[in-house]
Amino acid sequence: MKRTKIIDVLQSTDYGKDVCVKGWVRTHRSSKAVDFIALNDGSTIKNVQIVVDPATVGEEVLKQVTTGACIAATGKLVESPAAGQPSEIQADAIEIYGLCGNDYPMQKKGQSFEVMRKNAHMRLRTNTFGAVMRIRHNMAMAIHTYFHEHGFFYFHTPLITASDCEGAGNMFQVTTKNLYDLKKDEQGKIIYDDDFFGEQTSLTVSGQLEGELGATALGAIYTFGPTFRAENSNTPRHLAEFWMVEPEVAFIDQEELMDLEEDFIKYCVRWALDNCKDDLAFLNQMIDKTLIARLEGVLKDTFVRLPYTEGINILQEAIKNGKKFEFPCNWGDDLASEHERYLVEEHFKKPVIMTDYPSAIKSFYMKQNRPVDGGSASAGYKGSIAPGPTMQGTDVLFPQIGEIIGGSVREENYDKLMAEVDKRQMDKTHLWWYLDTRRWGTCPHAGFGLGFERLILFVTGMQNIRDVIPFPRTPKNADF
C-alpha cells in the first residue's frame, strides 16, 4: 500500500479508510489487551497513535518496536476517543525496517543540548530539532519568496575567493599544495605559482562585493549561501560555517535601505507565524514561553531608528544610573551584544535600527556622512556632532540576539573609496575588479547582510547557534 505522510493522516477525516504510515517510534506502551505506538515521520511535530492488538500483530514483533525503531504500520484510520488527537490508526500489520537497541542515544528521557550536539547525526529525530529544521526550511522559503515577489534576482557568488571582503583576515585557505613540502621565496613567503589558482585563495566570508557587481547590472539582487570565518570563538553566537542572506540594491538611500530591512524581516516573522504554528507552539511550551508573544511584538512595533551617538549617550546614562556592563561603551567603541540588547530589551523594548556608526569601526566600503563643522561628521540626530567621521550604517538589533542585520549605503565615489583603501593600507591587488565599478558607470547603491542562523535563533527561541544548523562547524569540531 502507498505510504501516507503523518501530517496528511492527521488532517484527514476519511475514517474507515485503510492507510499506511512509515516512520520512527517515539514511544511504545504495552499492555495485555492493547499496545500504543506513537509514530513520527518528520512531516509534523505531531505523532500519530498506532493502536495495536498483540494477538493480531504478534507479541514477538511488538517486542522489537522500541524507541527509535523504524516501522511501517498499516490499518484503518479511525476517529480517536482520546483528547488532543483527532484520529488514530487501528493497525492490522506492523513491518519493521530498522531495529533500535537500548544504546540509542535519543531515548525518551530528556537529553541536554550538549549531549545532543555530540550525537548530531541522531538529534534531528527529536521533537525539538525536527521543529527547528522545519522552521529553518520555512525561513529559507520566506526569504526566496520575499525577494522574488519584490523583483530581486537570486545571484550566485563564489565560495572561493582571493579577496577579503571584511578585511578581518580570519579566512580558511583553499589549496592543492603539498603542505609537507611548501615552496618559499627568499623572504620565507609561500610561493603560490604552482597552486591550483596560481595565487592564495580562501573560503569567502561574504558574497557582498560580488553582489554589488550584480546590483549595478541587474538593479536588485540577493545572495543566499554558506560563508566561512576562521575565528577561534566558542560563543553561543558564532559558527565557522554559516549562511548569509545579502541583498544589494541600486539607486536607494539610507532611509530606503532601513525600510527594506524592516519590511523584509517582518515578512519572515509573519511567514513563521502563519506557516509554522504547530512547531512554534511546541517550542513556545518547551523552550521559551515568551516566544510567540515576542514574534508577534515584532510585527506590531515600528523599529526605532537610532543614531549610534544617541545610543552611546543612552548607554552612558544607564551606567550613571547603576547599570553594569562587562565591556566599555564610549564613543568609538564597537558595541557588544550586551549593549545592543540593553537598548532593545530594556530601554526601547522594541527592535532598533542603529545608524551612523563611527567609520573607524566599520568596513572600508561604507559611505561616510557629509563632513560638517571643520571636518567631523554628523551623528544624524538633533543637530548633534559626533567626535569623528561617521558612516551610513543600518544595523538591525533584535531582542535575545543583538545584531541580526548589518547594512549600509556603499561608497560609490571612486576617489573617496580609494582614499579609504589607502588610509587602511589595504592590498589593492585583489580589489581591482571591485574598484572598477566606481570607474565605469558608478551609481548610488546599498545593501545588508542577514545571518540566517541568527534569524533562526530568534524565530525558534533556541539559545545556542549550534542548535539551529544541522551540523555545526566550530573550533575543534568538524564531525558529521
Short mmCIF file of C-alpha atoms in Angstrom, two decimals:
data_model
loop_
_atom_site.label_atom_id
_atom_site.label_comp_id
_atom_site.label_asym_id
_atom_site.label_seq_id
_atom_site.Cartn_x
_atom_site.Cartn_y
_atom_site.Cartn_z
CA MET A 1 0.00 0.00 0.00
CA LYS A 2 1.23 3.51 -0.81
CA ARG A 3 2.55 5.47 2.15
CA THR A 4 0.61 8.44 3.52
CA LYS A 5 2.52 11.16 5.39
CA ILE A 6 1.52 11.54 9.01
CA ILE A 7 0.72 15.24 8.55
CA ASP A 8 -1.86 14.23 5.93
CA VAL A 9 -3.24 11.42 8.08
CA LEU A 10 -3.83 13.80 10.99
CA GLN A 11 -5.67 16.24 8.72
CA SER A 12 -7.85 13.57 7.16
CA THR A 13 -11.42 12.79 8.24
CA ASP A 14 -11.79 9.86 5.85
CA TYR A 15 -12.47 7.47 8.70
CA GLY A 16 -12.65 3.78 7.88
CA LYS A 17 -10.11 4.10 5.10
CA ASP A 18 -7.05 1.83 5.07
CA VAL A 19 -3.79 3.78 5.35
CA CYS A 20 -0.10 3.00 5.60
CA VAL A 21 2.25 5.20 7.59
CA LYS A 22 6.01 4.86 7.96
CA GLY A 23 8.32 6.50 10.44
CA TRP A 24 10.27 6.28 13.68
CA VAL A 25 8.89 5.21 17.01
CA ARG A 26 8.73 7.94 19.64
CA THR A 27 7.16 5.82 22.39
CA HIS A 28 5.68 2.35 22.82
CA ARG A 29 3.33 1.48 25.69
CA SER A 30 2.38 -2.15 26.13
CA SER A 31 -0.38 -3.96 27.95
CA LYS A 32 -2.02 -7.38 27.68
CA ALA A 33 -5.00 -6.11 25.76
CA VAL A 34 -3.58 -3.38 23.54
CA ASP A 35 -0.37 -1.57 22.63
CA PHE A 36 0.01 2.12 21.78
CA ILE A 37 2.79 3.29 19.47
CA ALA A 38 3.49 6.99 18.88
CA LEU A 39 4.94 7.28 15.37
CA ASN A 40 6.56 10.30 13.71
CA ASP A 41 7.89 10.68 10.17
CA GLY A 42 9.26 14.23 10.36
CA SER A 43 6.43 15.82 8.35
CA THR A 44 4.94 17.37 11.51
CA ILE A 45 5.73 17.88 15.17
CA LYS A 46 2.69 15.74 16.00
CA ASN A 47 2.77 11.95 16.28
CA VAL A 48 0.10 9.60 15.07
CA GLN A 49 -1.05 6.99 17.55
CA ILE A 50 -0.98 3.41 16.32
CA VAL A 51 -3.33 1.13 18.29
CA VAL A 52 -2.22 -2.50 18.06
CA ASP A 53 -3.86 -5.72 19.21
CA PRO A 54 -0.95 -8.03 20.17
CA ALA A 55 -2.98 -11.04 19.06
CA THR A 56 -3.27 -9.58 15.56
CA VAL A 57 0.29 -8.39 15.03
CA GLY A 58 2.14 -10.83 17.24
CA GLU A 59 3.94 -10.24 20.52
CA GLU A 60 7.35 -11.13 19.04
CA VAL A 61 7.01 -8.33 16.51
CA LEU A 62 5.89 -5.83 19.15
CA LYS A 63 8.87 -6.65 21.37
CA GLN A 64 11.10 -5.26 18.60
CA VAL A 65 9.18 -1.98 18.38
CA THR A 66 11.37 0.12 20.67
CA THR A 67 12.03 3.86 20.82
CA GLY A 68 13.87 4.89 17.65
CA ALA A 69 12.92 1.82 15.61
CA CYS A 70 11.76 2.43 12.04
CA ILE A 71 8.47 0.73 11.14
CA ALA A 72 5.55 0.72 8.73
CA ALA A 73 2.04 0.41 10.15
CA THR A 74 -0.99 -0.48 8.05
CA GLY A 75 -4.57 -0.28 9.26
CA LYS A 76 -7.81 1.69 9.42
CA LEU A 77 -7.97 5.40 10.13
CA VAL A 78 -10.47 5.96 12.94
CA GLU A 79 -11.63 8.89 14.99
CA SER A 80 -9.73 8.95 18.26
CA PRO A 81 -11.62 8.82 21.56
CA ALA A 82 -8.66 10.44 23.33
CA ALA A 83 -8.46 14.19 23.85
CA GLY A 84 -5.84 16.12 21.91
CA GLN A 85 -5.66 13.87 18.85
CA PRO A 86 -8.25 13.86 16.08
CA SER A 87 -7.53 10.41 14.73
CA GLU A 88 -5.54 7.23 15.21
CA ILE A 89 -4.78 4.07 13.29
CA GLN A 90 -6.00 0.64 14.28
CA ALA A 91 -3.17 -1.46 12.94
CA ASP A 92 -3.62 -4.71 11.06
CA ALA A 93 0.09 -5.19 10.38
CA ILE A 94 3.45 -3.87 11.53
CA GLU A 95 6.59 -4.16 9.42
CA ILE A 96 9.96 -3.42 10.97
CA TYR A 97 12.55 -1.70 8.78
CA GLY A 98 15.21 -0.87 11.35
CA LEU A 99 15.71 -2.14 14.89
CA CYS A 100 16.92 0.16 17.64
CA GLY A 101 18.72 -1.08 20.75
CA ASN A 102 18.90 0.29 24.27
CA ASP A 103 22.07 2.18 23.40
CA TYR A 104 20.11 4.53 21.09
CA PRO A 105 21.24 7.99 22.31
CA MET A 106 17.89 9.77 21.84
CA GLN A 107 15.81 7.85 24.35
CA LYS A 108 12.50 9.22 25.62
CA LYS A 109 14.12 10.68 28.73
CA GLY A 110 15.29 14.27 28.28
CA GLN A 111 18.77 14.84 26.88
CA SER A 112 20.81 18.01 27.35
CA PHE A 113 21.56 20.02 24.24
CA GLU A 114 25.26 19.42 24.85
CA VAL A 115 24.73 15.66 24.72
CA MET A 116 22.62 16.04 21.60
CA ARG A 117 25.36 18.07 19.87
CA LYS A 118 27.67 15.10 20.36
CA ASN A 119 25.03 12.99 18.64
CA ALA A 120 24.12 15.45 15.88
CA HIS A 121 23.55 12.56 13.50
CA MET A 122 20.64 11.40 15.66
CA ARG A 123 19.36 14.62 17.27
CA LEU A 124 17.41 15.54 14.13
CA ARG A 125 14.91 12.81 15.06
CA THR A 126 13.92 14.55 18.28
CA ASN A 127 10.85 16.78 18.57
CA THR A 128 12.92 19.89 19.24
CA PHE A 129 15.28 19.55 16.32
CA GLY A 130 12.55 18.40 13.98
CA ALA A 131 10.69 21.61 14.81
CA VAL A 132 13.81 23.75 14.35
CA MET A 133 14.66 22.21 10.99
CA ARG A 134 11.12 22.60 9.64
CA ILE A 135 11.19 26.25 10.69
CA ARG A 136 14.62 26.64 9.09
CA HIS A 137 13.16 25.33 5.82
CA ASN A 138 10.23 27.72 6.08
CA MET A 139 12.51 30.69 6.68
CA ALA A 140 14.50 29.81 3.58
CA MET A 141 11.27 29.66 1.59
CA ALA A 142 10.17 33.00 3.06
CA ILE A 143 13.45 34.62 2.01
CA HIS A 144 13.29 33.37 -1.57
CA THR A 145 9.59 34.26 -1.85
CA TYR A 146 10.05 37.78 -0.47
CA PHE A 147 12.84 38.70 -2.84
CA HIS A 148 11.16 37.07 -5.84
CA GLU A 149 7.94 38.97 -5.15
CA HIS A 150 9.88 42.24 -4.81
CA GLY A 151 11.76 41.95 -8.09
CA PHE A 152 15.14 40.80 -6.81
CA PHE A 153 17.23 38.30 -8.75
CA TYR A 154 18.86 35.33 -6.98
CA PHE A 155 22.56 35.83 -7.64
CA HIS A 156 25.21 33.16 -7.01
CA THR A 157 28.54 34.42 -5.73
CA PRO A 158 31.73 32.33 -5.44
CA LEU A 159 32.70 30.40 -2.32
CA ILE A 160 36.40 30.52 -3.25
CA THR A 161 37.92 34.00 -3.36
CA ALA A 162 41.25 35.79 -3.46
CA SER A 163 39.87 38.89 -1.69
CA ASP A 164 38.95 39.52 1.94
CA CYS A 165 35.62 41.33 1.94
CA GLU A 166 35.64 42.23 5.63
CA GLY A 167 39.36 42.87 5.94
CA ALA A 168 39.43 40.73 9.08
CA GLY A 169 41.89 38.15 7.79
CA ASN A 170 40.14 35.25 9.57
CA MET A 171 39.72 33.08 6.48
CA PHE A 172 40.13 29.39 5.67
CA GLN A 173 42.73 28.87 2.96
CA VAL A 174 41.97 26.72 -0.09
CA THR A 175 44.95 24.98 -1.65
CA THR A 176 46.06 21.90 -3.53
CA LYS A 177 49.68 22.38 -2.46
CA ASN A 178 51.57 19.68 -0.59
CA LEU A 179 51.57 21.09 2.94
CA TYR A 180 54.60 18.94 3.81
CA ASP A 181 56.70 20.45 1.03
CA LEU A 182 55.84 24.12 0.64
CA LYS A 183 57.96 26.19 -1.72
CA LYS A 184 59.02 29.55 -0.30
CA ASP A 185 60.84 32.62 -1.61
CA GLU A 186 63.93 34.27 -0.09
CA GLN A 187 61.74 36.15 2.41
CA GLY A 188 60.17 32.90 3.58
CA LYS A 189 56.80 33.61 1.97
CA ILE A 190 54.92 30.74 0.36
CA ILE A 191 55.05 30.67 -3.45
CA TYR A 192 51.59 30.01 -4.93
CA ASP A 193 52.58 29.88 -8.60
CA ASP A 194 52.14 26.11 -8.66
CA ASP A 195 48.87 26.13 -6.69
CA PHE A 196 45.58 25.36 -8.42
CA PHE A 197 44.56 29.01 -8.85
CA GLY A 198 48.10 30.33 -9.06
CA GLU A 199 47.55 32.59 -6.05
CA GLN A 200 46.49 32.43 -2.42
CA THR A 201 42.76 31.75 -2.13
CA SER A 202 40.32 31.25 0.72
CA LEU A 203 36.73 30.39 1.52
CA THR A 204 34.62 33.52 1.41
CA VAL A 205 33.35 35.41 4.46
CA SER A 206 30.75 37.24 2.36
CA GLY A 207 29.33 37.45 -1.14
CA GLN A 208 28.74 41.18 -0.82
CA LEU A 209 31.45 42.55 -3.09
CA GLU A 210 30.41 40.31 -5.96
CA GLY A 211 26.79 41.03 -5.07
CA GLU A 212 27.41 44.72 -5.66
CA LEU A 213 28.51 43.87 -9.18
CA GLY A 214 25.18 42.15 -9.72
CA ALA A 215 23.21 45.09 -8.32
CA THR A 216 24.98 47.54 -10.62
CA ALA A 217 23.85 45.48 -13.61
CA LEU A 218 20.52 43.90 -12.61
CA GLY A 219 19.30 46.61 -10.23
CA ALA A 220 18.42 44.40 -7.27
CA ILE A 221 19.92 41.03 -6.34
CA TYR A 222 20.27 38.81 -3.32
CA THR A 223 22.69 36.08 -2.39
CA PHE A 224 21.86 33.22 -0.05
CA GLY A 225 24.59 30.72 0.65
CA PRO A 226 27.24 29.42 3.03
CA THR A 227 30.06 31.64 4.24
CA PHE A 228 33.08 30.87 6.41
CA ARG A 229 35.07 32.58 9.12
CA ALA A 230 38.15 31.06 10.79
CA GLU A 231 37.57 32.86 14.08
CA ASN A 232 38.57 30.95 17.20
CA SER A 233 35.33 31.72 19.02
CA ASN A 234 33.25 29.33 21.12
CA THR A 235 30.39 31.68 21.99
CA PRO A 236 26.72 30.69 21.57
CA ARG A 237 26.51 33.23 18.70
CA HIS A 238 29.37 32.14 16.41
CA LEU A 239 29.93 29.43 13.83
CA ALA A 240 32.84 28.78 11.48
CA GLU A 241 30.41 27.87 8.68
CA PHE A 242 27.16 29.77 8.47
CA TRP A 243 24.64 31.00 5.91
CA MET A 244 24.23 34.61 4.85
CA VAL A 245 21.44 36.45 3.04
CA GLU A 246 22.84 39.52 1.29
CA PRO A 247 20.66 41.75 -0.88
CA GLU A 248 22.23 44.62 -2.83
CA VAL A 249 20.13 47.31 -4.47
CA ALA A 250 20.96 50.12 -6.88
CA PHE A 251 19.52 53.62 -6.52
CA ILE A 252 18.39 53.51 -2.87
CA ASP A 253 19.47 55.68 0.03
CA GLN A 254 19.83 55.09 3.77
CA GLU A 255 16.13 55.63 4.58
CA GLU A 256 15.03 53.28 1.82
CA LEU A 257 17.53 50.68 2.99
CA MET A 258 16.08 50.79 6.51
CA ASP A 259 12.57 50.45 5.07
CA LEU A 260 13.74 47.34 3.18
CA GLU A 261 15.38 45.80 6.26
CA GLU A 262 12.30 46.28 8.43
CA ASP A 263 9.84 45.09 5.79
CA PHE A 264 11.95 42.04 4.96
CA ILE A 265 12.43 40.78 8.49
CA LYS A 266 8.79 41.39 9.40
CA TYR A 267 7.81 39.34 6.34
CA CYS A 268 9.95 36.44 7.58
CA VAL A 269 8.47 36.60 11.09
CA ARG A 270 4.94 36.78 9.70
CA TRP A 271 5.68 33.76 7.48
CA ALA A 272 6.79 31.78 10.53
CA LEU A 273 3.66 32.65 12.50
CA ASP A 274 1.44 31.74 9.54
CA ASN A 275 3.19 28.56 8.38
CA CYS A 276 4.86 27.05 11.46
CA LYS A 277 2.10 27.20 14.06
CA ASP A 278 2.46 23.69 15.47
CA ASP A 279 6.25 23.86 15.69
CA LEU A 280 6.17 27.32 17.26
CA ALA A 281 3.56 26.20 19.77
CA PHE A 282 5.80 23.28 20.77
CA LEU A 283 8.89 25.50 21.12
CA ASN A 284 6.86 28.12 22.98
CA GLN A 285 5.91 25.44 25.51
CA MET A 286 9.23 23.60 25.77
CA ILE A 287 11.96 26.17 25.06
CA ASP A 288 10.76 29.75 25.59
CA LYS A 289 7.29 30.57 26.88
CA THR A 290 7.57 34.16 25.59
CA LEU A 291 8.48 33.11 22.03
CA ILE A 292 5.19 33.64 20.21
CA ALA A 293 4.46 36.89 22.05
CA ARG A 294 7.91 38.18 21.09
CA LEU A 295 7.40 37.28 17.44
CA GLU A 296 4.00 38.96 17.40
CA GLY A 297 5.55 42.00 19.07
CA VAL A 298 7.98 42.44 16.19
CA LEU A 299 5.05 42.75 13.79
CA LYS A 300 3.25 45.31 15.95
CA ASP A 301 6.19 47.61 16.58
CA THR A 302 7.76 50.15 14.26
CA PHE A 303 11.53 49.74 14.59
CA VAL A 304 13.33 52.56 16.37
CA ARG A 305 15.86 54.35 14.15
CA LEU A 306 18.67 55.30 16.47
CA PRO A 307 21.93 57.10 15.62
CA TYR A 308 24.98 55.47 17.22
CA THR A 309 25.89 58.65 19.11
CA GLU A 310 22.47 58.82 20.71
CA GLY A 311 22.75 55.14 21.59
CA ILE A 312 26.09 55.77 23.31
CA ASN A 313 24.52 58.61 25.29
CA ILE A 314 21.70 56.29 26.43
CA LEU A 315 24.16 53.60 27.49
CA GLN A 316 26.36 56.03 29.38
CA GLU A 317 23.31 57.45 31.15
CA ALA A 318 22.34 53.90 32.14
CA ILE A 319 25.82 53.39 33.61
CA LYS A 320 25.44 56.58 35.65
CA ASN A 321 22.20 55.15 37.00
CA GLY A 322 23.88 51.94 38.13
CA LYS A 323 23.68 49.65 35.10
CA LYS A 324 26.69 47.31 34.89
CA PHE A 325 28.22 46.27 31.56
CA GLU A 326 31.13 43.91 31.08
CA PHE A 327 32.56 45.88 28.14
CA PRO A 328 33.16 49.64 27.75
CA CYS A 329 30.81 51.73 25.60
CA ASN A 330 32.48 55.04 24.86
CA TRP A 331 32.08 56.84 21.55
CA GLY A 332 34.15 54.94 19.01
CA ASP A 333 33.72 51.53 20.65
CA ASP A 334 32.15 48.69 18.69
CA LEU A 335 29.06 47.86 20.72
CA ALA A 336 28.92 44.45 22.36
CA SER A 337 25.84 42.23 22.34
CA GLU A 338 25.07 43.27 25.92
CA HIS A 339 24.86 46.93 24.86
CA GLU A 340 22.67 46.16 21.86
CA ARG A 341 20.32 44.01 23.91
CA TYR A 342 20.03 46.67 26.62
CA LEU A 343 18.84 49.20 24.04
CA VAL A 344 16.36 46.74 22.53
CA GLU A 345 15.12 44.82 25.57
CA GLU A 346 15.29 47.35 28.40
CA HIS A 347 15.36 50.89 27.04
CA PHE A 348 13.14 50.85 23.94
CA LYS A 349 11.55 47.40 24.36
CA LYS A 350 11.34 47.01 20.59
CA PRO A 351 13.73 46.35 17.68
CA VAL A 352 16.21 49.09 16.86
CA ILE A 353 17.95 50.06 13.62
CA MET A 354 21.20 51.71 14.67
CA THR A 355 22.66 54.18 12.20
CA ASP A 356 25.68 56.41 11.65
CA TYR A 357 28.43 54.39 13.28
CA PRO A 358 32.00 55.70 13.55
CA SER A 359 33.73 54.99 10.25
CA ALA A 360 36.79 53.59 12.00
CA ILE A 361 34.92 50.55 13.36
CA LYS A 362 33.17 49.68 10.10
CA SER A 363 34.25 48.35 6.71
CA PHE A 364 36.07 50.35 4.06
CA TYR A 365 33.22 50.25 1.52
CA MET A 366 30.66 52.10 3.67
CA LYS A 367 29.66 55.60 2.64
CA GLN A 368 30.67 58.39 5.03
CA ASN A 369 28.27 61.08 6.14
CA ARG A 370 29.00 64.57 4.90
CA PRO A 371 31.61 66.45 6.97
CA VAL A 372 30.38 69.42 8.98
CA ASP A 373 31.94 71.92 11.37
CA GLY A 374 35.53 71.66 10.32
CA GLY A 375 35.78 68.02 9.46
CA SER A 376 33.76 65.94 11.90
CA ALA A 377 30.65 64.19 10.61
CA SER A 378 27.05 64.50 11.65
CA ALA A 379 25.74 61.88 14.03
CA GLY A 380 22.41 62.18 12.29
CA TYR A 381 20.15 63.43 15.06
CA LYS A 382 19.07 66.69 16.69
CA GLY A 383 21.94 68.59 15.14
CA SER A 384 24.48 66.90 17.40
CA ILE A 385 28.01 66.45 16.13
CA ALA A 386 29.92 63.22 16.57
CA PRO A 387 33.57 63.32 17.72
CA GLY A 388 34.70 61.76 14.44
CA PRO A 389 33.60 60.71 10.96
CA THR A 390 30.50 58.53 10.79
CA MET A 391 29.13 56.38 8.02
CA GLN A 392 25.68 55.49 6.75
CA GLY A 393 25.25 52.17 8.52
CA THR A 394 21.91 50.50 9.24
CA ASP A 395 22.32 47.62 11.69
CA VAL A 396 19.14 45.94 12.97
CA LEU A 397 19.21 44.96 16.64
CA PHE A 398 16.76 42.35 17.97
CA PRO A 399 15.77 41.10 21.43
CA GLN A 400 17.61 37.96 22.58
CA ILE A 401 20.05 38.28 19.66
CA GLY A 402 21.61 41.71 19.39
CA GLU A 403 22.68 42.47 15.83
CA ILE A 404 20.71 40.38 13.34
CA ILE A 405 21.31 42.52 10.23
CA GLY A 406 24.36 44.58 9.28
CA GLY A 407 23.88 47.00 6.43
CA SER A 408 25.00 50.28 4.92
CA VAL A 409 24.96 52.57 1.96
CA ARG A 410 28.03 51.74 -0.13
CA GLU A 411 30.55 54.38 -1.17
CA GLU A 412 30.04 54.86 -4.92
CA ASN A 413 32.66 57.59 -5.45
CA TYR A 414 35.92 56.19 -6.82
CA ASP A 415 38.24 58.80 -5.26
CA LYS A 416 36.64 58.53 -1.81
CA LEU A 417 36.72 54.75 -1.88
CA MET A 418 40.38 54.75 -2.97
CA ALA A 419 41.23 57.19 -0.20
CA GLU A 420 39.69 54.85 2.38
CA VAL A 421 41.52 51.83 0.93
CA ASP A 422 44.82 53.74 1.12
CA LYS A 423 44.07 55.01 4.61
CA ARG A 424 43.60 51.45 5.83
CA GLN A 425 46.68 50.28 3.90
CA MET A 426 44.68 47.61 2.12
CA ASP A 427 46.17 45.48 -0.64
CA LYS A 428 44.52 46.62 -3.88
CA THR A 429 45.82 43.63 -5.86
CA HIS A 430 42.63 41.62 -5.46
CA LEU A 431 40.22 44.55 -5.42
CA TRP A 432 40.81 45.93 -8.92
CA TRP A 433 37.58 44.50 -10.27
CA TYR A 434 35.58 45.93 -7.37
CA LEU A 435 37.14 49.37 -7.78
CA ASP A 436 36.35 49.28 -11.49
CA THR A 437 32.62 49.51 -10.68
CA ARG A 438 33.33 53.03 -9.36
CA ARG A 439 35.21 53.98 -12.53
CA TRP A 440 32.69 52.83 -15.11
CA GLY A 441 29.06 53.82 -14.62
CA THR A 442 29.07 54.09 -10.83
CA CYS A 443 25.71 54.52 -9.10
CA PRO A 444 24.33 55.00 -5.58
CA HIS A 445 23.59 51.63 -4.01
CA ALA A 446 23.14 49.94 -0.64
CA GLY A 447 22.67 46.53 0.93
CA PHE A 448 22.74 44.42 4.04
CA GLY A 449 23.72 41.03 5.37
CA LEU A 450 21.43 38.84 7.47
CA GLY A 451 22.95 35.99 9.42
CA PHE A 452 20.50 33.20 8.62
CA GLU A 453 21.25 31.22 11.77
CA ARG A 454 20.67 34.32 13.90
CA LEU A 455 17.25 34.69 12.31
CA ILE A 456 16.53 31.04 13.15
CA LEU A 457 17.69 31.63 16.73
CA PHE A 458 15.19 34.45 17.09
CA VAL A 459 12.29 32.65 15.44
CA THR A 460 12.77 29.39 17.38
CA GLY A 461 13.79 30.77 20.79
CA MET A 462 16.81 28.48 20.87
CA GLN A 463 19.76 29.77 22.89
CA ASN A 464 22.79 28.41 21.04
CA ILE A 465 23.52 28.94 17.36
CA ARG A 466 24.93 25.39 17.16
CA ASP A 467 21.38 24.14 17.68
CA VAL A 468 19.80 25.82 14.65
CA ILE A 469 22.06 24.36 11.95
CA PRO A 470 22.05 20.62 11.21
CA PHE A 471 25.79 20.03 11.61
CA PRO A 472 27.65 22.89 13.30
CA ARG A 473 31.24 23.75 12.42
CA THR A 474 33.12 25.28 15.35
CA PRO A 475 36.71 25.31 16.61
CA LYS A 476 37.95 21.71 17.01
CA ASN A 477 34.64 20.34 15.73
CA ALA A 478 34.09 19.16 12.15
CA ASP A 479 32.32 15.87 12.85
CA PHE A 480 29.42 14.53 10.82
#
